[in-house]
Amino acid sequence: MSTDQVAVRERRKAIGFVLPALVWTLCFFVLPFAFMVVMSLWQRIGTKIVHTWSLDNYAAFFAKPHFLQGLVNSLEITLSVTVISILLAYPLAWIIAMRIPERWQRAALILAILPFWTSYVVRSYAWMLVLARSGIINQSLLGIGIIDEPLELASTRTATIIGFVHFFVMLLTLTIYANLKQLSPNYARAAADLGAGPVRTFIHVILPLTIPGVMVGAFLTFVLCIGDYITPQILGGNKELVLPQIIMLQIGRRADLPAASALSILLMLVVTFVYVLSARWLKLERA
Amino acid sequence: MRLLSTWSGAIYAALIYGFIFLPVIVLVLFSFQGGRFPIPPFNGPSLKWYRSVLADSTLIDALLNSLLVALSSSAIACLLGFLAAYGLARHRLPAAGVQRALLTAPVTVSYLIIGLGLLITFNTFGVAKSLMTVGIGHIVINAPLCFAIIYSQMGAHQENIERAARDLGAADWQVMWLVTAPMLMPAIMASYFLSVTFSWDEFIIAFLLSRFDVTLPVEIWSLLRSGLNPKTNAVGSIVFLISILLLVVIELTVFQKVTRR
Amino acid sequence: MTADVNIAGITHRFGSFTALENVSLTIGAGRFAVLLGPSGCGKTTLLSILGGFINPSHGQVFIGGKDVTALAPAKRPTTTMFQDYALFPHMSLRDNVAFGLRMRGNDRSSRHKRAEDLLSQFGLPDVADKRPHELSGGQRQRVALARALAVEPDVLLLDEPLGALDLKLRRQMQDELKDIQRRIGTTFVHVTHDQEEAMAIADDIIVMNAGVVQDIGAPETIYLKPKNRFTAAFMGEANFIAGAIAGQVGKSLRIRTAFGEHTVPRTTLLSHHPETVTRLDICFRPEHVRTDLKSRGALDLGPAQITDMAFSGTCHRCHLQVKDQTVTAHLRQNTTAKVGDTIQLQLDAADIILLPHEETA
C-alpha cells in the first residue's frame, strides 16, 4: 500500500469521527437558523403564514416604537448589569485570590458560586420574595424605622437588575479569580521590589494584566444577559419589556413566528456587533 | 493601614457573600414556613410544603422527566463531543478550523434563538413537541461544550501515549477503548456532569419545545403563576439540594482525580 | 530476539522542508547504535520512520532482511521507548508493562507474571500496583523500557529517553541501558543530541546534520578520527588551523601553515588522496596541546601566550594566542603556567588529523 493510500484511509476514518457531530450541528443548528431567516421574510396574516417575501418584519421593528424601546431597554439593562457586576465581582475575586490563605481559597470560591446551583427560575422567584412589598427587605427596613412606607422594589427595572447582578457577580467572581490566579506572583513581587506600593502595583501591573480576562467575562455577561427572558419576565413587572420578552410575546400570545424570527435575528446582529467591537478593543489592548 | 485594608476587605467580602446568599437563605428558610405565604413573619418550621410537593404527581413527573432528559441528552452530547474532539485532535483534516468553528458556534447563540429555530423546524416537518425534541435542543447547546472541554484536554503528550499503544499492537478500537477514553475520563466526566446540570436547569428551550410532558423548570414556571407560595420554595430547595449533590459527586469523582494527577 | 536494520535511500519531506536526504545505512544485529546530531538534524524523523510512525517520501526500511516500509507500527518487530515515556496514566505499572502481551492475546496470569518479572528485573519489585504518577523520573524510565521490551522486539527504538533526567541519574541510566542491551542482545537504536551520552553507550555512532549522515563509526573513531569538520566540532571542542599540502615525501606529507612548514604522517589525511586536496585544516583537540615534547614527531607552532585560564578539575582549560589565531587548550592539572605566560605550543603528529577545508557558513 502506498503512503498516499494510507493517508486517504486515515483521513476517511477521521472524518467518520467528526461526522456525527457535524451532521447534528447542520440538522439542528444551521438548518433551523436558515428556516428562521426564511421565516423572518414571510408574513403572518390572520392566523396564516403567507409565503410572500418582504422585509416588512424588519421594517416593523423600526416603525413600531415599542419594539425599538424593547431594544433600548435591553441595552440599558445589560450595560448597567455588566458594569455593576464587574465592579462588585472584581474586589471579591481579588480578596479570595490574594487575601485568603491558599488552602481556603477553593472553599471560598465554591461558597461564592454555590447559589449558582439553584434553578434559574427559582433564583428569580427567590428575589421576588426578598424584594416583595411585604418581603424581608421592606419588613426589615420598616422594622428599624428607616422607612415608613414599603419601597416598590419588586416588579421594577431595579429588581431585574438586582436579579441579573446576583447571577453575574457569581459568574464574574469565578472568571476573574481564575484570571488573577494565572498571574505569576512574581509580577507583584517585581513591582514591589522596584518600589511600587500596593495601590500602584495594582493599577500599573495587576489591573492591566487582568483586563483581557475581564473583557471575556464582560462579553459573556453581555451575551447571556441580553438574551435572557426569565429574569426580566419574573422580576421586571411587565412594564418595560426587553427584547426577549417581546420575542416570546410574538411566539406565544400572537403566534407570529415571522415577527419573532426577525426580532431574533436583530438580537443576534446586536450581539455580533458588540462582539466585533469588543474583539477589536481586545486586540488594541494587547498590541 | 494594613489592618484597615484587612478589615474593609473582610467587611466587603461579608457584604457580597450576604448579597449572594440572601435569596437562597430566604428561599430555603420559607420552604419550612408554617403559614400560607413565604414572607415574614416566619412561623415554622413545618414540613407541610415538602409533603405537598411529594404528593404532587405533576411535579414529581416533571422532576423525573428533567432527570431523564438531562442524563440521556448529556450522554449523546458527550459522545458526539468526544468523537469530534478525537477526530479533530488526532488527524489533520481539511478545513479543520471551519469545522471547529461550526461545532462550537451554538454556544455563541442565545438559547431563545436556538429554541425558536428548532420550533420552526419541527413545525415545518410536523414533528410533535415532546421530551425528545427538548432533548434534541439540549444536545445542540451541550455538545459544543463537551467538544470544547474534551478537545482542550487532548494534548500532544496523549498522542504519544496512543502511539505507544499502537506500537505495542493495539488496534484502533482498542486504542480508543483502552487508552484514549480512560485517559480522558476526567474531562469526559466533567463535561458530562456540566452538561447534565445545564440541561437540568434549562428553561426556555424546554418551554418552547415541550407540550404535555414537561421538565421541572417549566413546571415550576407554571407554579409561579399562582403567586408567592411556600410550595415553590420547597420545590426550589429540593432542586438546589439535588444540584449540590451532583456538584459533590463531580467534586469527589472528577476533580479529585484531576488534582491527584 | 534481534535483527539487523537496513535503511535504503530514505528521503523525507515535510512540505517544502527536507528532513532527510537520501539516507542509507546499516545497523548490525545486536548492536547499540546511536543517532546523534543537533536538534532538527532529522534523527528523530529517522527513528519515527523506523518505528513506522512516519511513512518516508522515498526509500525503504528493511528489518531482518524484510521490507517493513509500509507496515504499521504494530506489525513491525520494533517497539519504541518514547521521550516522555508515554506511560498509560490510568493503568497500573503491571498493566502498562503487560499491555503489549495483552494485545497479542496472552492470558491474564501469564502476562501479569511476565510483567512482574520484568519489573523486578529492572529493579522495581513490589510496585506493580502503583500508577505512573507515583514514580520518580528514573523509575518511569525503567517502566517504559520494561513495557517496550516485554513483547521481545527485534529492535528497540529509544527517542531521547534520558533527556528529562538530571546529570547523575542520566549517567547511571546510561550504564543500565548498556548493560541491559548486552544482556538481551536486542538491537537498540537510540536518539540523542548529547555526544557524551552517545560515546558512553554506543557501539556505533551515526552523526547526522541537516538531514544527511555525516559520519558513522565507533565512539573512538568518531571522536579521534572524524570524517569532516562538522563531526569534529560536534563531538567536542576542536581547533582548526588552515593549511595546504606543500609536498609528499615517502609516507610523510609536508604541510604549510601560518606557523611554518610541518611534516606529518600521510595517514593523518585519513581516507582522502593527497592529490585531490589543496586546502586543508589541521584539526586537534584541546587535550592534544603539549608543552613538553622533544621528539621528532612534534609539530611546533611556536610561542603562544595564555590569555585566560580556568580550572575545570581534570585540567586547566585555557585560551592561547598564537600569532593571530586563538587556540583552546587543556593544560595539565599540575601546570605552573599563569595567565600572561608564554609557552611553547606543540602537538604530537600522531594526535592530529587533516581535514579537507570546508567553507564555513
CSV table of C-alpha atoms in Angstrom, one decimal, chain C residues 8 10 46 63 89 121 153 168 215 271 289 296:
chain,number,residue,atom,x,y,z
C,8,ALA,CA,18.0,2.3,1.9
C,10,ILE,CA,15.4,7.3,2.7
C,46,LEU,CA,14.6,8.7,11.0
C,63,ILE,CA,14.5,-5.2,9.3
C,89,PRO,CA,-1.6,7.2,33.2
C,121,GLN,CA,14.5,-7.5,36.8
C,153,PRO,CA,11.1,-6.9,19.9
C,168,LYS,CA,23.8,12.0,37.8
C,215,ASP,CA,29.8,10.1,9.9
C,271,SER,CA,40.9,8.4,3.5
C,289,VAL,CA,48.2,20.5,23.1
C,296,ARG,CA,60.8,14.3,16.2
